[in-house]
Coordinates of C-alpha atoms in Angstrom, one line a residue:
M1 CA 208.6 -68.3 -23.1
A2 CA 208.7 -70.8 -20.3
Y3 CA 212.0 -72.6 -20.0
T4 CA 212.5 -76.1 -18.6
E5 CA 215.1 -77.2 -16.1
D6 CA 217.2 -78.6 -18.9
H7 CA 217.3 -75.2 -20.6
I8 CA 218.4 -73.5 -17.3
A9 CA 221.0 -76.2 -16.7
L10 CA 222.3 -75.8 -20.2
A11 CA 222.6 -72.1 -19.7
A12 CA 224.5 -72.6 -16.4
E13 CA 226.9 -75.1 -17.8
Y14 CA 227.6 -72.8 -20.8
A15 CA 228.5 -70.1 -18.3
L16 CA 230.7 -72.5 -16.4
G17 CA 232.3 -73.7 -19.6
T18 CA 231.8 -77.4 -19.1
L19 CA 230.0 -78.1 -22.4
D20 CA 231.5 -79.8 -25.5
S21 CA 231.8 -78.1 -28.8
D22 CA 228.5 -79.4 -30.2
E23 CA 226.6 -78.3 -27.1
R24 CA 228.2 -74.9 -27.0
A25 CA 227.3 -74.5 -30.6
Q26 CA 223.7 -75.3 -29.8
V27 CA 223.6 -72.8 -26.9
E28 CA 225.1 -70.0 -29.0
T29 CA 222.5 -70.7 -31.8
M30 CA 219.7 -70.5 -29.2
M31 CA 221.2 -67.2 -27.7
A32 CA 221.3 -65.7 -31.4
V33 CA 217.6 -66.4 -32.0
D34 CA 216.1 -66.1 -28.4
P35 CA 217.2 -62.9 -26.6
A36 CA 215.4 -64.1 -23.4
F37 CA 217.6 -67.2 -23.3
A38 CA 220.6 -65.1 -23.9
D39 CA 219.6 -63.0 -20.8
I40 CA 219.4 -66.2 -18.7
V41 CA 223.0 -67.2 -19.8
Q42 CA 224.2 -63.7 -19.0
A43 CA 222.4 -63.9 -15.5
W44 CA 224.3 -67.2 -14.8
A45 CA 227.6 -65.7 -16.0
Y46 CA 227.1 -62.7 -13.6
R47 CA 226.3 -65.1 -10.6
L48 CA 229.2 -67.4 -11.3
G49 CA 231.6 -64.6 -12.2
A50 CA 232.1 -63.8 -8.6
L51 CA 234.0 -67.1 -8.2
N52 CA 236.7 -65.9 -10.4
Q53 CA 237.3 -62.9 -8.2
M54 CA 237.7 -65.2 -5.2
V55 CA 240.1 -67.7 -6.8
G56 CA 243.4 -66.9 -8.4
S57 CA 244.8 -68.4 -11.5
V58 CA 246.6 -71.8 -11.1
E59 CA 249.2 -72.9 -13.8
P60 CA 248.8 -76.7 -14.4
R61 CA 251.7 -79.0 -14.2
P62 CA 253.7 -79.9 -17.5
V63 CA 252.5 -83.5 -17.2
V64 CA 248.9 -82.3 -17.6
W65 CA 249.6 -80.8 -21.0
E66 CA 251.6 -84.0 -22.0
N67 CA 248.6 -86.2 -21.1
I68 CA 246.2 -83.8 -23.2
R69 CA 248.5 -84.1 -26.2
S70 CA 248.7 -87.9 -26.0
E71 CA 244.9 -88.2 -25.6
I72 CA 244.3 -86.0 -28.6
A73 CA 246.7 -88.0 -30.8
R74 CA 245.0 -91.2 -29.6
T75 CA 241.6 -89.9 -30.4
A76 CA 242.5 -88.7 -33.7
L77 CA 244.2 -92.0 -34.6
A78 CA 241.0 -93.9 -33.5
Q79 CA 238.8 -91.7 -35.7
Q80 CA 240.8 -92.1 -38.9
P81 CA 239.1 -94.3 -41.5
P82 CA 240.6 -97.7 -42.3
S83 CA 243.2 -97.8 -45.1
L84 CA 242.4 -99.2 -48.4
A85 CA 245.1 -101.8 -48.1
D86 CA 242.8 -103.7 -45.7
D87 CA 240.0 -103.9 -48.1
V88 CA 242.0 -105.4 -51.1
P89 CA 240.6 -108.9 -51.9
P90 CA 243.1 -111.7 -52.0
P91 CA 245.0 -112.2 -55.3
I92 CA 243.3 -114.5 -57.8
P93 CA 245.3 -117.5 -58.8
S94 CA 246.4 -117.5 -62.4
V95 CA 244.4 -119.7 -64.8
E96 CA 246.5 -121.8 -67.3
A97 CA 245.2 -123.3 -70.4
A98 CA 244.7 -127.0 -70.2
P99 CA 246.9 -129.0 -72.7
P100 CA 244.8 -130.8 -75.4
Q101 CA 244.2 -134.4 -74.7
A102 CA 245.2 -137.0 -77.2
P103 CA 242.3 -138.8 -78.8
S104 CA 241.8 -142.2 -77.4
E105 CA 242.9 -145.0 -79.8
Q106 CA 240.2 -147.4 -78.7
G107 CA 237.4 -144.9 -78.7
P108 CA 235.1 -144.3 -81.8
Q109 CA 236.2 -141.6 -84.1
P110 CA 234.0 -138.5 -84.3
E111 CA 232.4 -137.8 -87.6
P112 CA 234.0 -134.8 -89.4
P113 CA 231.8 -131.7 -89.4
P114 CA 230.4 -130.7 -92.7
A115 CA 232.2 -128.2 -94.7
E116 CA 229.4 -125.7 -94.6
A117 CA 229.4 -125.6 -90.7
E118 CA 231.1 -122.8 -89.0
Q119 CA 234.8 -123.5 -88.0
P120 CA 235.3 -123.1 -84.2
E121 CA 237.8 -120.5 -83.0
P122 CA 241.2 -121.8 -82.4
M123 CA 242.1 -122.1 -78.7
R124 CA 244.3 -119.3 -77.5
S125 CA 247.4 -119.8 -75.7
G126 CA 247.9 -119.3 -71.9
S127 CA 249.2 -115.7 -72.2
D128 CA 246.2 -114.7 -74.3
A129 CA 243.6 -116.3 -72.0
I130 CA 244.9 -114.7 -68.8
G131 CA 244.2 -111.2 -70.2
D132 CA 240.4 -112.1 -70.5
I133 CA 240.0 -113.8 -67.2
A134 CA 242.1 -111.9 -64.7
P135 CA 240.0 -108.8 -64.2
V136 CA 236.8 -110.8 -63.4
F137 CA 236.3 -111.6 -59.6
M138 CA 234.2 -114.6 -59.0
P139 CA 233.1 -115.0 -55.3
Q140 CA 232.8 -118.5 -54.1
V141 CA 229.4 -119.3 -52.6
H142 CA 229.3 -122.3 -50.4
A143 CA 226.2 -124.1 -49.3
P144 CA 225.4 -124.0 -45.7
D145 CA 226.5 -127.0 -43.6
P146 CA 223.5 -128.6 -42.0
H147 CA 225.7 -130.1 -39.1
V148 CA 226.8 -126.6 -38.0
V149 CA 224.6 -125.3 -35.2
R150 CA 224.2 -121.5 -35.6
T151 CA 224.0 -119.3 -32.6
P152 CA 220.9 -117.1 -32.5
Q153 CA 221.7 -113.4 -33.0
V154 CA 221.5 -111.4 -29.8
P155 CA 219.2 -108.4 -30.1
I156 CA 220.8 -105.0 -29.8
A157 CA 219.6 -103.2 -26.8
D158 CA 218.6 -99.7 -27.3
D159 CA 220.8 -97.6 -25.0
S160 CA 219.7 -94.1 -26.1
N161 CA 217.8 -93.7 -22.8
V162 CA 220.9 -94.7 -20.8
I163 CA 223.1 -92.1 -22.8
D164 CA 220.4 -89.4 -22.2
L165 CA 220.1 -90.2 -18.5
E166 CA 223.9 -90.1 -18.2
S167 CA 224.1 -86.8 -19.8
R168 CA 221.4 -85.3 -17.4
V169 CA 223.1 -86.7 -14.4
K170 CA 226.4 -85.2 -15.6
R171 CA 224.6 -81.9 -16.1
W172 CA 222.9 -81.8 -12.8
R173 CA 226.1 -82.9 -11.0
S174 CA 227.9 -79.9 -12.6
I175 CA 225.1 -77.6 -11.6
A176 CA 225.2 -78.9 -8.1
S177 CA 229.0 -78.4 -7.7
A178 CA 228.7 -74.9 -9.2
V179 CA 225.9 -74.0 -6.7
G180 CA 227.9 -75.6 -3.8
A181 CA 230.9 -73.6 -4.8
L182 CA 228.8 -70.4 -5.0
A183 CA 227.2 -71.1 -1.6
A184 CA 230.6 -71.6 -0.1
A185 CA 232.0 -68.4 -1.5
L186 CA 228.9 -66.4 -0.3
L187 CA 229.3 -67.9 3.2
V188 CA 233.0 -66.9 3.2
T189 CA 232.2 -63.4 2.0
L190 CA 229.4 -63.0 4.7
S191 CA 231.8 -64.2 7.3
L192 CA 234.5 -61.7 6.2
Q193 CA 231.9 -58.9 6.0
I194 CA 231.0 -59.6 9.7
F195 CA 234.4 -60.3 11.2
L196 CA 237.1 -59.0 8.8
P197 CA 235.5 -56.4 6.5
D198 CA 238.9 -54.8 5.8
A199 CA 240.1 -58.1 4.2
L200 CA 237.5 -57.7 1.3
P201 CA 237.8 -55.6 -1.8
G202 CA 236.2 -52.2 -1.7
A203 CA 233.2 -53.3 -3.7
L204 CA 232.3 -56.2 -1.3
R205 CA 232.9 -54.3 1.9
P206 CA 229.6 -53.5 3.8
A207 CA 228.4 -49.9 4.0
P208 CA 229.1 -48.3 7.4
R209 CA 226.2 -48.3 9.7
I210 CA 225.1 -44.9 11.1
R211 CA 222.8 -45.0 14.1
T212 CA 221.2 -41.8 15.4
V213 CA 220.8 -41.7 19.1
E214 CA 218.5 -39.2 20.6
V215 CA 219.7 -38.1 24.0
K216 CA 217.2 -36.3 26.1
T217 CA 218.4 -34.3 29.0
P218 CA 216.3 -35.3 32.0
A219 CA 215.0 -33.0 34.6
A220 CA 216.9 -32.7 37.8
P221 CA 216.3 -36.1 39.6
L222 CA 215.7 -36.6 43.1
T223 CA 218.8 -36.5 45.0
A224 CA 219.4 -39.6 46.9
A225 CA 219.9 -38.0 50.2
A226 CA 217.2 -35.3 49.8
Q227 CA 213.8 -35.3 51.5
Y228 CA 210.6 -34.0 49.8
V229 CA 207.3 -32.9 51.3
A230 CA 203.9 -31.9 49.9
L231 CA 201.2 -30.1 51.9
L232 CA 197.8 -31.3 50.7
Q233 CA 195.2 -28.8 51.4
G234 CA 191.6 -27.9 50.3
Q235 CA 189.8 -24.7 49.2
A236 CA 189.5 -23.4 52.7
G237 CA 193.3 -23.4 52.9
G238 CA 193.7 -25.6 56.0
P239 CA 196.2 -28.4 55.7
A240 CA 194.7 -31.9 55.5
F241 CA 197.6 -34.3 54.8
I242 CA 201.3 -34.0 54.7
L243 CA 203.1 -36.2 52.1
T244 CA 206.7 -37.0 52.7
I245 CA 209.0 -38.8 50.1
D246 CA 212.4 -40.2 50.7
G247 CA 214.7 -39.4 47.8
A248 CA 216.8 -42.5 48.2
T249 CA 214.1 -45.2 48.3
K250 CA 211.1 -43.2 46.8
N251 CA 209.0 -44.4 49.7
F252 CA 206.3 -42.0 50.8
T253 CA 204.5 -41.5 54.0
V254 CA 201.0 -39.7 54.5
R255 CA 200.5 -37.9 57.7
K256 CA 196.8 -37.2 58.5
V257 CA 196.5 -33.7 60.0
G258 CA 192.9 -32.4 59.9
A259 CA 190.8 -34.5 57.5
T260 CA 188.1 -37.0 58.7
P261 CA 186.4 -39.2 56.1
E262 CA 182.6 -39.5 56.0
P263 CA 181.0 -42.7 57.3
G264 CA 181.3 -45.4 54.6
K265 CA 183.8 -43.4 52.6
S266 CA 187.6 -43.5 52.1
F267 CA 190.3 -41.1 51.1
E268 CA 192.4 -42.2 48.1
L269 CA 195.7 -40.6 47.1
W270 CA 196.4 -40.0 43.3
L271 CA 199.5 -39.1 41.3
I272 CA 198.6 -36.6 38.4
S273 CA 201.2 -35.8 35.7
D274 CA 201.1 -34.6 32.1
K275 CA 203.5 -37.3 31.2
L276 CA 200.9 -40.0 32.1
P277 CA 197.6 -40.6 30.2
R278 CA 195.5 -40.7 33.3
P279 CA 195.8 -40.3 37.1
R280 CA 197.5 -43.2 38.9
S281 CA 196.2 -44.4 42.2
L282 CA 198.7 -44.6 45.1
G283 CA 196.4 -46.4 47.3
V284 CA 193.8 -45.7 50.0
I285 CA 194.8 -43.6 53.0
G286 CA 194.4 -45.6 56.2
A287 CA 192.4 -44.8 59.2
S288 CA 195.6 -44.3 61.4
D289 CA 197.6 -41.2 61.5
F290 CA 200.4 -42.5 59.3
T291 CA 200.2 -44.4 56.1
A292 CA 203.4 -45.7 54.3
R293 CA 203.7 -47.0 50.8
P294 CA 206.6 -48.1 48.5
L295 CA 204.5 -47.5 45.3
L296 CA 206.6 -44.6 43.8
A297 CA 209.7 -46.8 43.2
S298 CA 208.3 -47.8 39.7
Y299 CA 208.0 -44.2 38.6
D300 CA 210.6 -42.0 37.0
S301 CA 212.3 -39.4 39.1
E302 CA 211.1 -36.6 36.7
V303 CA 207.5 -37.8 37.0
V304 CA 207.7 -38.0 40.8
N305 CA 209.4 -34.5 41.1
G306 CA 206.9 -32.7 38.8
A307 CA 203.6 -34.4 39.6
T308 CA 200.6 -33.1 41.5
Y309 CA 199.4 -35.3 44.4
A310 CA 195.6 -35.2 45.1
V311 CA 193.1 -36.8 47.4
T312 CA 189.6 -37.7 46.4
V313 CA 186.7 -39.1 48.4
E314 CA 185.8 -42.7 47.2
Q315 CA 183.6 -45.5 48.4
A316 CA 184.9 -47.6 51.1
G317 CA 187.9 -49.5 50.0
G318 CA 188.8 -47.1 47.1
S319 CA 187.8 -46.7 43.5
P320 CA 186.5 -49.9 41.9
D321 CA 187.9 -49.3 38.5
G322 CA 191.2 -47.5 39.2
R323 CA 189.9 -44.2 38.2
P324 CA 188.8 -41.3 40.3
T325 CA 185.0 -41.0 40.7
S326 CA 184.9 -37.5 42.2
S327 CA 186.9 -34.3 42.0
P328 CA 190.0 -33.8 44.2
V329 CA 189.2 -32.3 47.6
F330 CA 192.9 -31.8 48.7
S331 CA 196.0 -31.5 46.5
G332 CA 199.6 -30.2 46.5
K333 CA 203.1 -30.3 45.0
L334 CA 206.5 -31.4 46.4
I335 CA 209.1 -29.1 47.8
E336 CA 212.6 -29.9 49.0
T337 CA 212.9 -29.8 52.8
V338 CA 216.3 -31.4 53.4
P339 CA 219.1 -30.6 51.0
P340 CA 221.3 -33.3 49.9
S341 CA 224.6 -33.7 51.9
Q342 CA 227.5 -32.1 50.2
P343 CA 230.9 -33.9 50.3
Q344 CA 233.2 -32.3 52.8
A345 CA 236.4 -30.8 51.5
P346 CA 239.6 -32.4 52.9
A347 CA 241.2 -30.6 55.6
P348 CA 244.5 -28.8 54.5
A349 CA 247.6 -30.7 55.5
K350 CA 249.6 -29.2 58.3
K351 CA 253.1 -28.1 57.6

C-alpha cells in the first residue's frame, strides 16, 4: 500500500508523542488493522529513539504543574453544560377572578332564559380558577414593528479548510523540528566519532581501523659515493663502449673505445630490465669519444643496479618509435669499481 505524506507525518508525530488523544486513537486503530503502517511507526520510533539517549531527563518546575492543573480546571468548567436554573421561564403572574359587575340601572333588562335552557355553571372563586390556569404557559407573540430596520444576517464562513491547513502546518512544523533535532544529534555524534571517540558510549564508537602495509625490502641501492662501470662488448669479445655511472647523481657517461658506426647509421643505448615492460632508450651515442646523459635519475636504484645495458644499430638520429629495430650488437652489466667511502673511526684520546 502506498502511503501519503500525511500518513508518514502522522506516524512520525505518534512516535514523537505530539498527537492528542483522538489522533493517537486513530493511529493505534490503523496500526491494529495495517501491519505495514505499524512498521512505519516502529521505524520512526527507532530513528527518533536515539534522541532520548543523547538527552537526559529534566524535571519541570513546580509552577508548570500548577499551570497545567489550572488549565485543566478551566477547560472542564468551560465544557460543563449550562445549569437548568438558566432555562426556567419567568414566573407567570397570578390571575384573579374579576368581581361581578352590577347591572346598569338605566340599561334595558335582559330577558330571563327559558326554564328548559341549560343553566350555566356558577363562576368559581379565585382559588379554584388559579388551579386550572397556572400550569398553562401562553407565549406572547408580538407583531413585527415596521419602523424597526432589521440588520441582514451575515453568512457564516466555512473555516474547515483553515482548520485543516492549520493542522497540517502544525504537523509539518513538528516533523521539521524533529528532523532538525535528529540532524543536529547526528552531526554531534559524527564530530565526536572523529575527534573524541572515547566520549561516546560503546555502541556508538567507531570500529578501529586496521590498515595492512606491505613492506618490500629493496635490493641494495647504489651507494651515494660509489662508482659503477659496465663494459659493453660484442660477440667477438672486444670492448666497444665503457659505461660509467655516478652513484650520487645517477648521471652516466659512455666512452667510445673501438666501435665505428656505418654511414647513415647511429648507435643507440638501451636499458633492459625484467621490471620494465619493454626496453627504454637512453639516447643516441654521439660521434665524439664521450657522451654524457642525466637520464637515469628518474629510475629506481634497484632497476639501475640490476639492468642490462645494450647498444643497437639504428637509422641516423635513433629509433623513430622508441623501440629497438634490430638486435643488440653490444651489451654488458654494471660492476662496482670504486667502493663507498667508510666513515673514519675517531682517534683514541691521549692520556
